[in-house]
Short mmCIF file of N, CA and C in Angstrom, two decimals:
data_model
loop_
_atom_site.label_atom_id
_atom_site.label_comp_id
_atom_site.label_asym_id
_atom_site.label_seq_id
_atom_site.Cartn_x
_atom_site.Cartn_y
_atom_site.Cartn_z
N MET I 1 0.83 -1.19 0.00
CA MET I 1 0.00 0.00 0.00
C MET I 1 0.88 1.25 0.00
N ASP I 2 0.53 2.18 -0.82
CA ASP I 2 1.22 3.47 -0.89
C ASP I 2 0.53 4.42 0.10
N ALA I 3 1.22 4.81 1.16
CA ALA I 3 0.63 5.65 2.21
C ALA I 3 0.11 6.97 1.68
N ASN I 4 0.67 7.45 0.58
CA ASN I 4 0.20 8.71 0.01
C ASN I 4 -1.23 8.61 -0.51
N ARG I 5 -1.69 7.39 -0.77
CA ARG I 5 -3.03 7.19 -1.33
C ARG I 5 -4.13 7.18 -0.26
N VAL I 6 -3.75 7.21 1.01
CA VAL I 6 -4.72 7.20 2.10
C VAL I 6 -5.43 8.56 2.16
N PHE I 7 -6.74 8.53 2.24
CA PHE I 7 -7.52 9.77 2.31
C PHE I 7 -7.32 10.46 3.65
N LEU I 8 -7.22 11.78 3.61
CA LEU I 8 -7.28 12.60 4.81
C LEU I 8 -8.65 13.28 4.83
N GLY I 9 -9.30 13.28 5.97
CA GLY I 9 -10.60 13.92 6.09
C GLY I 9 -10.56 15.42 5.85
N THR I 10 -9.37 15.98 5.85
CA THR I 10 -9.18 17.41 5.63
C THR I 10 -9.86 17.88 4.35
N TYR I 11 -9.92 17.02 3.35
CA TYR I 11 -10.44 17.41 2.04
C TYR I 11 -11.90 17.01 1.84
N GLY I 12 -12.56 16.51 2.89
CA GLY I 12 -13.96 16.14 2.78
C GLY I 12 -14.86 17.36 2.71
N LYS I 13 -15.97 17.22 2.00
CA LYS I 13 -16.93 18.32 1.87
C LYS I 13 -18.35 17.78 2.03
N ILE I 14 -19.23 18.62 2.56
CA ILE I 14 -20.64 18.29 2.73
C ILE I 14 -21.44 19.32 1.94
N PHE I 15 -22.39 18.82 1.15
CA PHE I 15 -23.27 19.70 0.37
C PHE I 15 -24.72 19.40 0.76
N ILE I 16 -25.47 20.45 1.02
CA ILE I 16 -26.91 20.33 1.27
C ILE I 16 -27.59 21.28 0.28
N GLY I 17 -28.50 20.74 -0.51
CA GLY I 17 -29.15 21.56 -1.54
C GLY I 17 -28.16 22.13 -2.53
N GLY I 18 -27.06 21.41 -2.77
CA GLY I 18 -26.04 21.87 -3.72
C GLY I 18 -25.09 22.91 -3.16
N VAL I 19 -25.26 23.30 -1.89
CA VAL I 19 -24.43 24.34 -1.28
C VAL I 19 -23.41 23.70 -0.34
N TRP I 20 -22.14 24.03 -0.54
CA TRP I 20 -21.07 23.51 0.31
C TRP I 20 -21.25 24.05 1.72
N GLN I 21 -21.30 23.17 2.68
CA GLN I 21 -21.44 23.54 4.09
C GLN I 21 -20.05 23.60 4.71
N SER I 22 -19.33 24.68 4.44
CA SER I 22 -17.92 24.78 4.83
C SER I 22 -17.72 24.84 6.34
N ASN I 23 -18.78 25.07 7.09
CA ASN I 23 -18.65 25.14 8.55
C ASN I 23 -18.60 23.76 9.20
N PHE I 24 -19.04 22.73 8.49
CA PHE I 24 -19.03 21.38 9.07
C PHE I 24 -17.70 20.69 8.79
N ASN I 25 -17.15 20.03 9.82
CA ASN I 25 -15.87 19.35 9.66
C ASN I 25 -15.92 17.88 10.06
N HIS I 26 -17.13 17.34 10.24
CA HIS I 26 -17.27 15.92 10.59
C HIS I 26 -18.58 15.39 10.02
N LEU I 27 -18.50 14.24 9.39
CA LEU I 27 -19.69 13.56 8.90
C LEU I 27 -19.51 12.07 9.11
N GLU I 28 -20.53 11.45 9.66
CA GLU I 28 -20.55 10.00 9.78
C GLU I 28 -21.92 9.53 9.33
N ALA I 29 -21.95 8.54 8.45
CA ALA I 29 -23.21 7.97 7.98
C ALA I 29 -23.03 6.46 7.89
N ASN I 30 -24.00 5.73 8.42
CA ASN I 30 -23.93 4.27 8.46
C ASN I 30 -25.26 3.66 8.03
N VAL I 31 -25.18 2.48 7.43
CA VAL I 31 -26.36 1.71 7.10
C VAL I 31 -26.27 0.41 7.88
N GLU I 32 -27.35 0.08 8.56
CA GLU I 32 -27.42 -1.17 9.32
C GLU I 32 -28.56 -2.00 8.74
N ILE I 33 -28.31 -3.29 8.59
CA ILE I 33 -29.33 -4.18 8.07
C ILE I 33 -29.84 -5.09 9.18
N GLN I 34 -31.12 -5.29 9.21
CA GLN I 34 -31.72 -6.23 10.16
C GLN I 34 -31.81 -7.58 9.44
N LYS I 35 -31.07 -8.55 9.94
CA LYS I 35 -31.07 -9.87 9.32
C LYS I 35 -32.10 -10.75 10.01
N ARG I 36 -32.79 -11.53 9.24
CA ARG I 36 -33.75 -12.50 9.75
C ARG I 36 -33.04 -13.85 9.88
N GLU I 37 -33.17 -14.47 11.04
CA GLU I 37 -32.57 -15.79 11.24
C GLU I 37 -33.55 -16.86 10.77
N LEU I 38 -33.02 -17.79 10.01
CA LEU I 38 -33.83 -18.90 9.50
C LEU I 38 -33.25 -20.22 10.01
N ASN I 39 -34.08 -21.02 10.65
CA ASN I 39 -33.69 -22.35 11.09
C ASN I 39 -34.36 -23.35 10.15
N LEU I 40 -33.55 -24.06 9.40
CA LEU I 40 -34.08 -24.98 8.40
C LEU I 40 -33.91 -26.42 8.87
N ALA I 41 -34.89 -27.23 8.58
CA ALA I 41 -34.84 -28.64 8.95
C ALA I 41 -33.67 -29.32 8.24
N GLY I 42 -32.93 -30.12 8.98
CA GLY I 42 -31.82 -30.86 8.40
C GLY I 42 -30.57 -30.04 8.17
N ASP I 43 -30.55 -28.78 8.59
CA ASP I 43 -29.41 -27.89 8.39
C ASP I 43 -28.92 -27.42 9.76
N PRO I 44 -27.69 -27.76 10.16
CA PRO I 44 -27.22 -27.37 11.49
C PRO I 44 -26.85 -25.88 11.59
N TRP I 45 -26.83 -25.18 10.46
CA TRP I 45 -26.46 -23.76 10.46
C TRP I 45 -27.69 -22.87 10.52
N VAL I 46 -27.59 -21.78 11.27
CA VAL I 46 -28.61 -20.75 11.23
C VAL I 46 -28.33 -19.93 9.99
N ARG I 47 -29.30 -19.81 9.12
CA ARG I 47 -29.16 -19.05 7.88
C ARG I 47 -29.72 -17.65 8.09
N HIS I 48 -29.31 -16.71 7.23
CA HIS I 48 -29.74 -15.32 7.38
C HIS I 48 -30.33 -14.79 6.08
N LYS I 49 -31.43 -14.10 6.23
CA LYS I 49 -32.09 -13.45 5.10
C LYS I 49 -32.07 -11.94 5.35
N LYS I 50 -31.82 -11.19 4.29
CA LYS I 50 -31.80 -9.73 4.44
C LYS I 50 -33.18 -9.22 4.84
N GLY I 51 -33.17 -8.28 5.77
CA GLY I 51 -34.39 -7.61 6.20
C GLY I 51 -34.28 -6.12 5.90
N PRO I 52 -35.06 -5.31 6.60
CA PRO I 52 -35.04 -3.86 6.37
C PRO I 52 -33.69 -3.23 6.75
N MET I 53 -33.40 -2.11 6.12
CA MET I 53 -32.17 -1.37 6.41
C MET I 53 -32.50 -0.04 7.08
N LYS I 54 -31.56 0.46 7.87
CA LYS I 54 -31.74 1.74 8.56
C LYS I 54 -30.47 2.56 8.39
N GLY I 55 -30.63 3.81 7.93
CA GLY I 55 -29.50 4.71 7.77
C GLY I 55 -29.50 5.75 8.88
N THR I 56 -28.35 5.92 9.53
CA THR I 56 -28.21 6.92 10.59
C THR I 56 -26.91 7.69 10.39
N GLY I 57 -26.84 8.88 10.96
CA GLY I 57 -25.62 9.64 10.83
C GLY I 57 -25.58 10.84 11.74
N THR I 58 -24.43 11.51 11.69
CA THR I 58 -24.19 12.72 12.47
C THR I 58 -23.35 13.68 11.63
N VAL I 59 -23.69 14.95 11.70
CA VAL I 59 -22.89 15.99 11.07
C VAL I 59 -22.58 17.01 12.16
N SER I 60 -21.33 17.49 12.18
CA SER I 60 -20.98 18.47 13.22
C SER I 60 -19.91 19.41 12.70
N GLY I 61 -19.80 20.53 13.39
CA GLY I 61 -18.82 21.55 13.04
C GLY I 61 -19.10 22.81 13.82
N PHE I 62 -18.88 23.94 13.17
CA PHE I 62 -19.03 25.24 13.82
C PHE I 62 -20.34 25.89 13.40
N LYS I 63 -20.99 26.56 14.33
CA LYS I 63 -22.23 27.27 14.03
C LYS I 63 -21.90 28.56 13.31
N VAL I 64 -22.45 28.70 12.10
CA VAL I 64 -22.21 29.89 11.29
C VAL I 64 -23.53 30.53 10.88
N THR I 65 -24.53 29.69 10.61
CA THR I 65 -25.84 30.18 10.19
C THR I 65 -26.94 29.48 10.99
N SER I 66 -28.17 29.87 10.74
CA SER I 66 -29.33 29.23 11.35
C SER I 66 -29.99 28.25 10.38
N ASP I 67 -29.26 27.83 9.35
CA ASP I 67 -29.82 26.98 8.30
C ASP I 67 -30.44 25.69 8.84
N MET I 68 -29.77 25.03 9.77
CA MET I 68 -30.29 23.75 10.27
C MET I 68 -31.59 23.96 11.05
N ILE I 69 -31.67 25.03 11.81
CA ILE I 69 -32.90 25.32 12.55
C ILE I 69 -34.02 25.64 11.56
N ALA I 70 -33.72 26.45 10.56
CA ALA I 70 -34.72 26.83 9.56
C ALA I 70 -35.19 25.62 8.75
N ARG I 71 -34.30 24.66 8.52
CA ARG I 71 -34.64 23.46 7.76
C ARG I 71 -35.68 22.63 8.52
N GLY I 72 -35.60 22.67 9.84
CA GLY I 72 -36.56 21.92 10.65
C GLY I 72 -36.47 20.43 10.41
N PHE I 73 -37.62 19.79 10.33
CA PHE I 73 -37.65 18.35 10.14
C PHE I 73 -38.07 17.95 8.73
N ASP I 74 -37.96 18.89 7.77
CA ASP I 74 -38.24 18.57 6.38
C ASP I 74 -37.10 17.71 5.83
N LYS I 75 -37.43 16.77 4.97
CA LYS I 75 -36.42 15.90 4.39
C LYS I 75 -35.61 16.63 3.32
N PHE I 76 -34.34 16.23 3.18
CA PHE I 76 -33.45 16.84 2.20
C PHE I 76 -32.39 15.82 1.78
N GLU I 77 -31.60 16.17 0.77
CA GLU I 77 -30.47 15.34 0.35
C GLU I 77 -29.17 15.94 0.86
N LEU I 78 -28.27 15.07 1.25
CA LEU I 78 -26.96 15.48 1.72
C LEU I 78 -25.93 14.73 0.88
N VAL I 79 -24.95 15.46 0.36
CA VAL I 79 -23.91 14.84 -0.46
C VAL I 79 -22.58 14.92 0.28
N SER I 80 -21.94 13.77 0.40
CA SER I 80 -20.61 13.68 0.99
C SER I 80 -19.60 13.51 -0.14
N LYS I 81 -18.60 14.38 -0.18
CA LYS I 81 -17.53 14.25 -1.18
C LYS I 81 -16.21 14.13 -0.43
N LEU I 82 -15.57 13.00 -0.59
CA LEU I 82 -14.27 12.77 0.04
C LEU I 82 -13.22 12.74 -1.05
N GLU I 83 -12.31 13.71 -1.00
CA GLU I 83 -11.24 13.78 -1.99
C GLU I 83 -9.92 14.08 -1.30
N ASP I 84 -8.84 13.83 -1.98
CA ASP I 84 -7.50 14.10 -1.48
C ASP I 84 -6.61 14.19 -2.71
N PRO I 85 -5.78 15.21 -2.83
CA PRO I 85 -4.96 15.38 -4.04
C PRO I 85 -4.06 14.19 -4.33
N GLU I 86 -3.70 13.41 -3.32
CA GLU I 86 -2.79 12.28 -3.53
C GLU I 86 -3.52 10.94 -3.67
N ALA I 87 -4.84 10.95 -3.49
CA ALA I 87 -5.60 9.71 -3.57
C ALA I 87 -5.82 9.29 -5.02
N TYR I 88 -6.39 8.11 -5.20
CA TYR I 88 -6.67 7.60 -6.54
C TYR I 88 -7.85 8.27 -7.21
N GLY I 89 -8.51 9.15 -6.54
CA GLY I 89 -9.68 9.83 -7.09
C GLY I 89 -10.49 10.41 -5.95
N TYR I 90 -11.81 10.41 -6.12
CA TYR I 90 -12.68 10.91 -5.06
C TYR I 90 -13.93 10.06 -5.00
N GLU I 91 -14.59 10.14 -3.85
CA GLU I 91 -15.81 9.38 -3.62
C GLU I 91 -16.93 10.35 -3.29
N THR I 92 -18.05 10.20 -3.99
CA THR I 92 -19.21 11.04 -3.74
C THR I 92 -20.41 10.14 -3.45
N ILE I 93 -21.06 10.39 -2.31
CA ILE I 93 -22.23 9.61 -1.90
C ILE I 93 -23.37 10.57 -1.60
N THR I 94 -24.54 10.31 -2.17
CA THR I 94 -25.73 11.09 -1.87
C THR I 94 -26.59 10.33 -0.87
N LEU I 95 -26.86 10.96 0.26
CA LEU I 95 -27.78 10.39 1.25
C LEU I 95 -29.17 10.94 0.93
N GLN I 96 -30.14 10.06 0.79
CA GLN I 96 -31.48 10.45 0.36
C GLN I 96 -32.45 10.52 1.54
N ASN I 97 -33.41 11.40 1.43
CA ASN I 97 -34.46 11.56 2.44
C ASN I 97 -33.89 11.70 3.86
N VAL I 98 -32.93 12.60 3.99
CA VAL I 98 -32.33 12.87 5.30
C VAL I 98 -33.33 13.64 6.15
N MET I 99 -33.48 13.20 7.40
CA MET I 99 -34.36 13.91 8.34
C MET I 99 -33.63 14.04 9.68
N LEU I 100 -33.57 15.24 10.20
CA LEU I 100 -32.91 15.49 11.48
C LEU I 100 -33.66 14.79 12.61
N ASP I 101 -32.91 14.32 13.60
CA ASP I 101 -33.50 13.68 14.78
C ASP I 101 -33.91 14.72 15.81
N LYS I 102 -33.14 15.80 15.88
CA LYS I 102 -33.42 16.88 16.83
C LYS I 102 -32.83 18.16 16.30
N LEU I 103 -33.31 19.27 16.82
CA LEU I 103 -32.77 20.57 16.45
C LEU I 103 -32.02 21.15 17.64
N GLN I 104 -30.80 21.58 17.41
CA GLN I 104 -30.04 22.25 18.45
C GLN I 104 -30.36 23.73 18.36
N LEU I 105 -31.20 24.21 19.26
CA LEU I 105 -31.62 25.61 19.22
C LEU I 105 -30.59 26.53 19.87
N ALA I 106 -29.94 26.07 20.93
CA ALA I 106 -28.92 26.88 21.59
C ALA I 106 -27.96 25.96 22.32
N ASN I 107 -26.68 26.28 22.27
CA ASN I 107 -25.65 25.53 22.99
C ASN I 107 -24.36 26.34 22.89
N TRP I 108 -24.18 27.29 23.80
CA TRP I 108 -23.02 28.15 23.72
C TRP I 108 -22.48 28.47 25.10
N THR I 109 -21.18 28.87 25.12
CA THR I 109 -20.50 29.28 26.34
C THR I 109 -19.69 30.52 26.00
N ALA I 110 -19.74 31.52 26.84
CA ALA I 110 -19.00 32.76 26.60
C ALA I 110 -17.52 32.48 26.38
N GLY I 111 -16.94 33.11 25.36
CA GLY I 111 -15.51 32.99 25.08
C GLY I 111 -15.12 31.74 24.30
N GLU I 112 -16.07 30.91 23.91
CA GLU I 112 -15.76 29.69 23.16
C GLU I 112 -16.48 29.69 21.81
N GLU I 113 -15.88 28.99 20.85
CA GLU I 113 -16.54 28.82 19.56
C GLU I 113 -17.83 28.03 19.78
N VAL I 114 -18.85 28.38 19.04
CA VAL I 114 -20.11 27.64 19.15
C VAL I 114 -20.08 26.50 18.14
N LYS I 115 -20.25 25.31 18.66
CA LYS I 115 -20.25 24.11 17.82
C LYS I 115 -21.67 23.62 17.64
N GLU I 116 -21.88 22.96 16.52
CA GLU I 116 -23.20 22.45 16.18
C GLU I 116 -23.06 20.97 15.82
N GLU I 117 -23.91 20.14 16.42
CA GLU I 117 -23.92 18.71 16.11
C GLU I 117 -25.36 18.27 15.92
N VAL I 118 -25.61 17.58 14.82
CA VAL I 118 -26.96 17.17 14.50
C VAL I 118 -26.95 15.70 14.08
N SER I 119 -27.79 14.90 14.72
CA SER I 119 -27.94 13.51 14.30
C SER I 119 -29.12 13.41 13.34
N PHE I 120 -29.09 12.39 12.47
CA PHE I 120 -30.14 12.27 11.46
C PHE I 120 -30.33 10.82 11.06
N THR I 121 -31.42 10.58 10.35
CA THR I 121 -31.65 9.31 9.68
C THR I 121 -31.75 9.59 8.20
N PHE I 122 -31.56 8.56 7.39
CA PHE I 122 -31.75 8.71 5.95
C PHE I 122 -32.33 7.42 5.39
N GLU I 123 -32.95 7.56 4.23
CA GLU I 123 -33.68 6.43 3.63
C GLU I 123 -33.17 6.17 2.22
N GLY I 124 -31.95 5.73 2.12
CA GLY I 124 -31.36 5.39 0.84
C GLY I 124 -30.10 6.19 0.58
N TYR I 125 -29.28 5.65 -0.30
CA TYR I 125 -28.05 6.34 -0.70
C TYR I 125 -27.67 5.93 -2.11
N VAL I 126 -26.88 6.77 -2.75
CA VAL I 126 -26.36 6.48 -4.08
C VAL I 126 -24.85 6.73 -4.04
N LEU I 127 -24.08 5.74 -4.46
CA LEU I 127 -22.64 5.90 -4.60
C LEU I 127 -22.42 6.50 -5.99
N ASN I 128 -22.31 7.83 -6.05
CA ASN I 128 -22.20 8.53 -7.34
C ASN I 128 -20.83 8.34 -7.99
N ASP I 129 -19.78 8.49 -7.21
CA ASP I 129 -18.42 8.36 -7.71
C ASP I 129 -17.66 7.45 -6.75
N LYS I 130 -17.02 6.41 -7.29
CA LYS I 130 -16.28 5.51 -6.43
C LYS I 130 -14.79 5.56 -6.75
N VAL I 131 -14.01 5.19 -5.78
CA VAL I 131 -12.55 5.21 -5.91
C VAL I 131 -12.08 3.79 -6.22
N THR I 132 -11.25 3.66 -7.22
CA THR I 132 -10.64 2.37 -7.53
C THR I 132 -9.15 2.57 -7.71
N ALA I 133 -8.39 1.59 -7.23
CA ALA I 133 -6.93 1.68 -7.37
C ALA I 133 -6.55 1.57 -8.84
N VAL I 134 -5.57 2.33 -9.23
CA VAL I 134 -5.12 2.34 -10.62
C VAL I 134 -4.10 1.25 -10.83
#
């Protein structure tokens, strides 16, 4: 492995409604599948069938605007773009039907930067651009 090809999160970007959210510096999104266990006659193994999937995530960074509060609980698309000048390319993933779990209306301390963290769910994703080794 060429260490130069490892992505640094420094070059990651978040887009909501096509607008780069430069104030956010952390994004995590996961998909979890609920597997159904099947016990079959004559088979000593427990088999698994795919069940429903659930997408969850968190976005955080510095508070710059009131956009997240104004967005409320309406669904939107969020695009994650992970790039690095030394990597083999870039990866772009669209999270579909994103809905916030809660709204952070206020969370500040005098003399400190105001940070914003929002958890969310999503209902689908598209891998728009994938990275492959050359």
